[in-house]
């Protein structure tokens, strides 16, 4: 092979590289010229047979040929790769998409968020308290008589003589009033614990939302009623019925239990509401003067009400859930319905 033929081989091979339409074609071109029995490789091998006088010039030209082909191939390879990612066949728009599952809030969290939003619109802020409480905050300051049966081992989960798993969110009332002067307007969502046997409507570890409003101007039972009626409509819709029944709590006087119309029968009476047409959702009342004394407020100078909702109860009514146990089982078939 002479220098002219070398030149011809160079333009032929560079043309072939340019013409390669995809990675596979380019690989074929590489094998044809630079492969073990490729034409350019053959030229390199033939160097030793070139007469010594011509060898330097021929060798130089042969090396230049090989380098030119290698560089052209590398360049073409890069061009093909970027073409493919930009627009090429690597992306098939007709393929079904890859579905990534997105998580969602637990229905109980959804209820807590919604309740907080509704009360925030009328000036309530969210307060917090620990699950492990003192006997003072959970019972004594809430005016629970020293030997009240709710304190018994069979109802309350005690940790020490003085510490317990809170049986209600009401101790957060005490914390809030000890920490600041009135007006106090808070709600407190949280876990509560009772030594209860699990059934369709009871759990040993459920959730409450406590509410407390104390001010230095008169606050009445009518204010409490209006607030809870507002809440019921916002949470459940215009059609919801609300009723107050006289009750007793050590920390409120007078005290009431609050019922919403039954979600299952709409008030006609069914098995879920034991034919009454109503479901109990909260306890409430006017804060007892003795509670004010425990937190250092002057009972002659402050007025207020408190209420405590069961979160599960509200969720059951709002979403028509027939059994409280669904909330704790983490069955995705149940949870996905709230996405
Ligand atoms: N803590 C009461 C209960 O668990 C509910 C309640 C809260 C009642 C606030 C009155 C005022 O049953």
Short mmCIF file of C-alpha atoms and ligand atoms in Angstrom, two decimals:
data_model
loop_
_atom_site.label_atom_id
_atom_site.label_comp_id
_atom_site.label_asym_id
_atom_site.label_seq_id
_atom_site.Cartn_x
_atom_site.Cartn_y
_atom_site.Cartn_z
CA UNK A 1 0.00 0.00 0.00
CA UNK A 2 1.34 3.43 -0.89
CA UNK A 3 0.74 6.84 0.60
CA UNK A 4 -2.00 7.63 -1.90
CA UNK A 5 -3.89 4.48 -1.08
CA UNK A 6 -3.52 5.34 2.61
CA UNK A 7 -5.13 8.68 1.94
CA UNK A 8 -8.02 6.99 0.10
CA UNK A 9 -8.54 4.55 2.98
CA UNK A 10 -8.63 7.50 5.35
CA UNK A 11 -11.42 9.33 3.51
CA UNK A 12 -13.35 6.09 2.99
CA UNK A 13 -13.25 5.16 6.67
CA UNK A 14 -14.11 8.67 7.87
CA UNK A 15 -17.10 8.70 5.50
CA UNK A 16 -18.24 5.36 6.93
CA UNK A 17 -18.02 6.69 10.48
CA UNK A 18 -20.09 9.72 9.55
CA UNK A 19 -22.71 7.56 7.86
CA UNK A 20 -23.22 5.26 10.86
CA UNK A 21 -26.83 5.93 11.90
CA UNK A 22 -26.80 4.30 15.32
CA UNK A 23 -24.56 2.69 17.90
CA UNK A 24 -24.76 -0.75 16.28
CA UNK A 25 -23.78 0.56 12.83
CA UNK A 26 -20.91 2.51 14.35
CA UNK A 27 -19.65 -0.60 16.11
CA UNK A 28 -19.67 -2.44 12.76
CA UNK A 29 -17.62 0.35 11.23
CA UNK A 30 -15.15 0.21 14.11
CA UNK A 31 -14.70 -3.53 13.65
CA UNK A 32 -14.28 -3.12 9.91
CA UNK A 33 -11.41 -0.62 10.24
CA UNK A 34 -9.92 -0.95 13.71
CA UNK A 35 -10.89 -4.51 14.62
CA UNK A 36 -8.36 -7.33 14.82
CA UNK A 37 -8.65 -8.01 11.09
CA UNK A 38 -9.72 -4.52 10.20
CA UNK A 39 -8.21 -2.62 7.26
CA UNK A 40 -6.46 0.04 9.32
CA UNK A 41 -5.10 -2.61 11.62
CA UNK A 42 -3.76 -4.44 8.59
CA UNK A 43 -1.92 -1.30 7.50
CA UNK A 44 -0.27 -1.04 10.89
CA UNK A 45 0.75 -4.69 10.73
CA UNK A 46 2.23 -4.19 7.25
CA UNK A 47 4.61 -1.47 8.48
CA UNK A 48 7.40 -3.97 9.03
CA UNK A 49 7.32 -4.96 5.36
CA UNK A 50 7.77 -1.40 4.08
CA UNK A 51 11.28 -0.70 2.69
CA UNK A 52 13.33 1.07 5.41
CA UNK A 53 13.74 4.22 3.35
CA UNK A 54 10.00 4.78 3.06
CA UNK A 55 9.17 3.59 6.56
CA UNK A 56 9.33 6.89 8.48
CA UNK A 57 6.98 8.74 6.13
CA UNK A 58 4.64 5.77 5.74
CA UNK A 59 4.64 5.05 9.45
CA UNK A 60 3.75 8.62 10.23
CA UNK A 61 0.89 8.62 7.76
CA UNK A 62 -0.39 5.25 9.02
CA UNK A 63 -0.39 6.49 12.62
CA UNK A 64 -2.24 9.65 11.60
CA UNK A 65 -4.81 7.47 9.82
CA UNK A 66 -5.42 5.31 12.86
CA UNK A 67 -5.72 8.28 15.20
CA UNK A 68 -8.10 10.08 12.84
CA UNK A 69 -10.41 7.05 12.63
CA UNK A 70 -10.33 6.55 16.43
CA UNK A 71 -11.13 10.21 17.06
CA UNK A 72 -13.94 10.23 14.51
CA UNK A 73 -15.51 7.14 16.08
CA UNK A 74 -15.35 8.62 19.59
CA UNK A 75 -16.90 11.83 18.36
CA UNK A 76 -19.69 10.02 16.54
CA UNK A 77 -20.37 7.89 19.58
CA UNK A 78 -20.86 10.96 21.76
CA UNK A 79 -23.09 12.59 19.17
CA UNK A 80 -25.30 9.50 18.93
CA UNK A 81 -25.58 9.23 22.71
CA UNK A 82 -26.70 12.82 23.20
CA UNK A 83 -29.12 12.56 20.30
CA UNK A 84 -30.71 9.58 21.97
CA UNK A 85 -31.23 11.23 25.34
CA UNK A 86 -32.51 14.46 23.81
CA UNK A 87 -35.15 13.04 21.53
CA UNK A 88 -34.17 9.67 20.26
CA UNK A 89 -35.61 6.21 20.53
CA UNK A 90 -34.56 5.80 24.19
CA UNK A 91 -37.83 7.37 25.32
CA UNK A 92 -40.98 5.59 24.27
CA UNK A 93 -44.00 7.78 24.85
CA UNK A 94 -46.40 4.91 24.31
CA UNK A 95 -45.08 2.93 27.29
CA UNK A 96 -47.35 2.92 30.36
CA UNK A 97 -45.99 5.28 33.04
CA UNK A 98 -44.15 4.07 36.11
CA UNK A 99 -46.57 4.49 39.03
CA UNK A 100 -45.06 5.71 42.24
CA UNK A 101 -47.42 5.24 45.19
CA UNK A 102 -47.93 8.39 47.19
CA UNK A 103 -48.66 8.23 50.89
CA UNK A 104 -51.56 10.00 52.54
CA UNK A 105 -52.66 11.12 55.96
CA UNK A 106 -54.30 8.67 58.32
CA UNK A 107 -58.02 9.45 58.68
CA UNK A 108 -57.48 10.32 62.36
CA UNK A 109 -54.78 12.82 61.38
CA UNK A 110 -57.13 14.24 58.76
CA UNK A 111 -59.79 14.79 61.42
CA UNK A 112 -57.30 16.42 63.82
CA UNK A 113 -56.10 18.78 61.07
CA UNK A 114 -59.64 19.68 60.09
CA UNK A 115 -60.72 20.30 63.69
CA UNK A 116 -57.68 22.53 64.27
CA UNK A 117 -58.48 24.48 61.10
CA UNK A 118 -62.12 25.00 62.09
CA UNK A 119 -61.26 26.21 65.60
CA UNK A 120 -58.38 28.38 64.40
CA UNK A 121 -60.91 30.44 62.46
CA UNK A 122 -62.53 31.49 65.75
CA UNK A 123 -59.30 32.26 67.56
CA UNK A 124 -58.18 28.93 69.05
CA UNK A 125 -54.53 27.92 68.88
CA UNK A 126 -53.17 24.39 69.21
CA UNK A 127 -51.50 23.49 72.52
CA UNK A 128 -49.57 20.37 73.38
CA UNK A 129 -48.98 18.18 76.42
CA UNK A 130 -47.16 14.93 77.20
CA UNK A 131 -48.74 11.47 77.20
CA UNK A 132 -47.21 10.75 80.60
CA UNK A 133 -48.82 13.04 83.13
CA UNK A 134 -48.70 13.72 86.83
CA UNK A 135 -51.54 12.69 89.07
CA UNK A 136 -51.95 16.39 89.87
CA UNK A 137 -52.54 17.46 86.24
CA UNK A 138 -54.68 14.49 85.24
CA UNK A 139 -56.79 14.21 88.38
CA UNK A 140 -56.15 16.46 91.39
CA UNK A 141 -56.15 19.85 89.68
CA UNK A 142 -59.16 18.69 87.68
CA UNK A 143 -61.03 18.38 90.96
CA UNK A 144 -61.22 14.59 90.92
CA UNK A 145 -62.06 13.33 94.40
CA UNK A 146 -59.12 11.49 96.04
CA UNK A 147 -60.77 8.08 95.84
CA UNK A 148 -62.68 8.53 92.60
CA UNK A 149 -62.99 5.16 90.81
CA UNK A 150 -61.45 6.58 87.58
CA UNK A 151 -58.12 6.64 89.40
CA UNK A 152 -58.33 2.97 90.15
CA UNK A 153 -55.78 0.50 88.79
CA UNK A 154 -58.58 -1.04 86.79
CA UNK A 155 -59.20 2.18 84.82
CA UNK A 156 -55.91 4.07 84.74
CA UNK A 157 -52.49 2.87 83.60
CA UNK A 158 -50.17 3.97 86.37
CA UNK A 159 -46.40 4.21 85.91
CA UNK A 160 -45.48 5.23 89.46
CA UNK A 161 -47.53 6.49 92.42
CA UNK A 162 -47.49 9.91 90.84
CA UNK A 163 -47.11 9.30 87.09
CA UNK A 164 -49.67 7.81 84.72
CA UNK A 165 -50.61 7.58 81.05
CA UNK A 166 -53.11 10.40 80.74
CA UNK A 167 -56.70 9.20 80.66
CA UNK A 168 -57.93 12.38 78.96
CA UNK A 169 -56.51 15.50 77.30
CA UNK A 170 -57.96 17.65 80.10
CA UNK A 171 -54.58 17.93 81.90
CA UNK A 172 -53.51 20.19 79.03
CA UNK A 173 -56.11 22.68 80.35
CA UNK A 174 -54.18 22.71 83.61
CA UNK A 175 -50.82 23.13 81.84
CA UNK A 176 -52.17 25.98 79.73
CA UNK A 177 -53.67 27.85 82.70
CA UNK A 178 -50.57 27.35 84.84
CA UNK A 179 -48.45 28.74 82.01
CA UNK A 180 -50.40 31.89 81.15
CA UNK A 181 -52.95 34.44 82.21
CA UNK A 182 -56.42 34.61 80.65
CA UNK A 183 -57.64 34.95 77.98
CA UNK A 184 -56.71 31.38 77.08
CA UNK A 185 -58.21 29.91 73.94
CA UNK A 186 -56.69 26.55 73.03
CA UNK A 187 -57.43 23.19 71.56
CA UNK A 188 -55.22 20.21 72.26
CA UNK A 189 -55.32 17.04 70.18
CA UNK A 190 -53.59 14.01 71.63
CA UNK A 191 -53.47 10.36 72.61
CA UNK A 192 -55.24 9.14 75.71
CA UNK A 193 -55.02 5.83 77.53
CA UNK A 194 -57.52 3.80 79.50
CA UNK A 195 -57.60 0.32 80.75
CA UNK A 196 -60.44 -0.58 78.44
CA UNK A 197 -61.27 -3.71 76.51
CA UNK A 198 -61.26 -3.21 72.77
CA UNK A 199 -64.59 -3.54 70.98
CA UNK A 200 -66.33 -1.87 68.02
CA UNK A 201 -66.58 1.48 69.81
CA UNK A 202 -63.86 1.32 72.50
CA UNK A 203 -60.10 1.36 72.43
CA UNK A 204 -57.54 1.40 75.24
CA UNK A 205 -55.53 3.99 73.35
CA UNK A 206 -57.70 6.53 71.58
CA UNK A 207 -57.50 10.24 70.79
CA UNK A 208 -59.22 13.29 72.17
CA UNK A 209 -59.26 16.95 71.29
CA UNK A 210 -59.52 19.17 74.31
CA UNK A 211 -60.80 22.71 74.05
CA UNK A 212 -60.55 25.48 76.64
CA UNK A 213 -61.68 29.08 76.60
CA UNK A 214 -61.18 31.22 79.70
CA UNK A 215 -61.56 34.98 79.72
CA UNK A 216 -61.77 37.92 82.13
CA UNK A 217 -65.23 38.80 80.86
CA UNK A 218 -68.38 36.70 81.21
CA UNK A 219 -68.48 33.52 79.14
CA UNK A 220 -71.65 31.45 79.30
CA UNK A 221 -73.02 28.02 78.51
CA UNK A 222 -74.71 29.67 75.51
CA UNK A 223 -71.23 30.58 74.16
CA UNK A 224 -70.15 26.97 74.56
CA UNK A 225 -73.26 25.77 72.79
CA UNK A 226 -72.81 28.20 69.92
CA UNK A 227 -69.15 27.24 69.54
CA UNK A 228 -69.90 23.53 69.40
CA UNK A 229 -72.83 24.04 67.05
CA UNK A 230 -70.55 26.05 64.74
CA UNK A 231 -68.00 23.26 64.91
CA UNK A 232 -70.60 20.56 64.18
CA UNK A 233 -71.83 22.35 61.04
CA UNK A 234 -68.32 23.03 59.76
CA UNK A 235 -67.15 19.49 60.40
CA UNK A 236 -70.24 17.50 59.42
CA UNK A 237 -72.29 19.78 57.19
CA UNK A 238 -75.41 21.89 57.63
CA UNK A 239 -77.77 18.98 58.24
CA UNK A 240 -76.12 17.79 61.46
CA UNK A 241 -78.15 17.90 64.66
CA UNK A 242 -76.47 18.71 68.01
CA UNK A 243 -77.89 18.16 71.47
CA UNK A 244 -76.63 18.69 75.02
CA UNK A 245 -77.51 16.27 77.80
CA UNK A 246 -76.87 17.08 81.48
CA UNK A 247 -73.94 15.09 82.83
CA UNK A 248 -71.26 15.20 85.49
CA UNK A 249 -67.53 15.89 85.22
CA UNK A 250 -65.49 16.84 88.27
CA UNK A 251 -63.85 19.76 86.46
CA UNK A 252 -66.90 21.42 84.93
CA UNK A 253 -70.13 22.72 86.46
CA UNK A 254 -72.64 22.53 84.91
CA UNK A 255 -71.51 19.66 82.69
CA UNK A 256 -73.01 18.24 79.54
CA UNK A 257 -72.49 15.43 77.13
CA UNK A 258 -72.74 16.43 73.48
CA UNK A 259 -74.43 14.24 70.86
CA UNK A 260 -74.47 14.51 67.06
CA UNK A 261 -77.22 12.92 64.96
CA UNK A 262 -76.38 9.33 64.13
CA UNK A 263 -74.48 9.00 60.83
CA UNK A 264 -75.91 5.60 60.06
CA UNK A 265 -79.67 6.24 60.32
CA UNK A 266 -79.66 10.05 60.15
CA UNK A 267 -81.54 10.21 63.45
CA UNK A 268 -84.28 7.66 62.86
CA UNK A 269 -82.80 5.14 65.25
CA UNK A 270 -80.72 2.07 64.45
CA UNK A 271 -78.43 -0.49 66.04
CA UNK A 272 -75.36 1.77 65.98
CA UNK A 273 -77.09 4.53 68.01
CA UNK A 274 -79.04 1.98 70.08
CA UNK A 275 -82.29 3.29 68.55
CA UNK A 276 -81.75 6.76 70.00
CA UNK A 277 -80.83 8.56 66.78
CA UNK A 278 -77.86 10.22 68.54
CA UNK A 279 -74.15 9.48 68.99
CA UNK A 280 -72.17 10.87 71.91
CA UNK A 281 -69.12 12.80 70.67
CA UNK A 282 -67.94 15.05 73.50
CA UNK A 283 -68.03 16.02 77.14
CA UNK A 284 -68.15 19.70 78.00
CA UNK A 285 -69.12 22.28 80.58
CA UNK A 286 -68.26 25.50 82.39
CA UNK A 287 -64.89 25.28 84.14
CA UNK A 288 -65.39 24.53 87.83
CA UNK A 289 -64.21 27.27 90.27
CA UNK A 290 -62.11 24.69 92.10
CA UNK A 291 -60.06 24.12 88.97
CA UNK A 292 -59.33 27.86 88.76
CA UNK A 293 -58.07 27.80 92.34
CA UNK A 294 -55.70 24.91 91.54
CA UNK A 295 -54.04 26.95 88.79
CA UNK A 296 -53.98 30.24 90.69
CA UNK A 297 -56.81 32.02 88.85
CA UNK A 298 -59.36 34.01 90.85
CA UNK A 299 -62.71 32.22 90.29
CA UNK A 300 -64.53 35.50 90.89
CA UNK A 301 -62.76 37.15 87.98
CA UNK A 302 -62.65 34.56 85.20
CA UNK A 303 -65.24 32.71 83.18
CA UNK A 304 -64.75 29.82 80.82
CA UNK A 305 -65.79 26.60 79.26
CA UNK A 306 -64.03 23.36 78.29
CA UNK A 307 -64.87 20.50 75.99
CA UNK A 308 -63.29 17.22 74.99
CA UNK A 309 -64.05 15.41 71.74
CA UNK A 310 -63.30 11.83 70.84
CA UNK A 311 -61.36 11.96 67.56
CA UNK A 312 -62.31 8.41 66.58
CA UNK A 313 -65.98 9.15 67.22
CA UNK A 314 -65.87 12.15 64.90
CA UNK A 315 -64.01 10.18 62.24
CA UNK A 316 -66.54 7.34 62.50
CA UNK A 317 -69.45 9.71 62.06
CA UNK A 318 -67.84 11.79 59.31
CA UNK A 319 -66.67 8.85 57.22
CA UNK A 320 -69.28 6.28 58.20
CA UNK A 321 -66.77 3.88 59.75
CA UNK A 322 -68.66 1.18 61.65
CA UNK A 323 -65.83 -0.17 63.83
CA UNK A 324 -63.12 1.75 65.72
CA UNK A 325 -60.64 -1.08 65.20
CA UNK A 326 -60.25 -0.23 61.51
CA UNK A 327 -58.27 2.86 62.54
CA UNK A 328 -55.51 0.82 64.18
CA UNK A 329 -55.10 -2.14 61.86
CA UNK A 330 -53.19 -0.33 59.08
CA UNK A 331 -55.04 -2.28 56.44
CA UNK A 332 -54.19 -0.49 53.19
CA UNK A 333 -57.58 -1.34 51.70
CA UNK A 334 -59.10 0.75 54.46
CA UNK A 335 -56.52 3.55 54.50
CA UNK A 336 -56.47 4.05 50.72
CA UNK A 337 -60.12 5.10 50.79
CA UNK A 338 -59.08 8.35 52.48
CA UNK A 339 -56.53 9.42 49.82
N1 LIG B 1 -62.17 14.76 79.79
C1 LIG B 1 -63.56 14.35 79.62
C2 LIG B 1 -63.60 12.86 79.25
O1 LIG B 1 -62.58 12.32 78.92
C3 LIG B 1 -64.23 15.15 78.55
C4 LIG B 1 -64.39 16.59 78.93
C5 LIG B 1 -63.46 17.52 78.55
C6 LIG B 1 -65.49 17.00 79.69
C7 LIG B 1 -63.60 18.85 78.89
C8 LIG B 1 -65.64 18.32 80.03
C9 LIG B 1 -64.71 19.23 79.63
O2 LIG B 1 -64.63 12.23 79.28
#
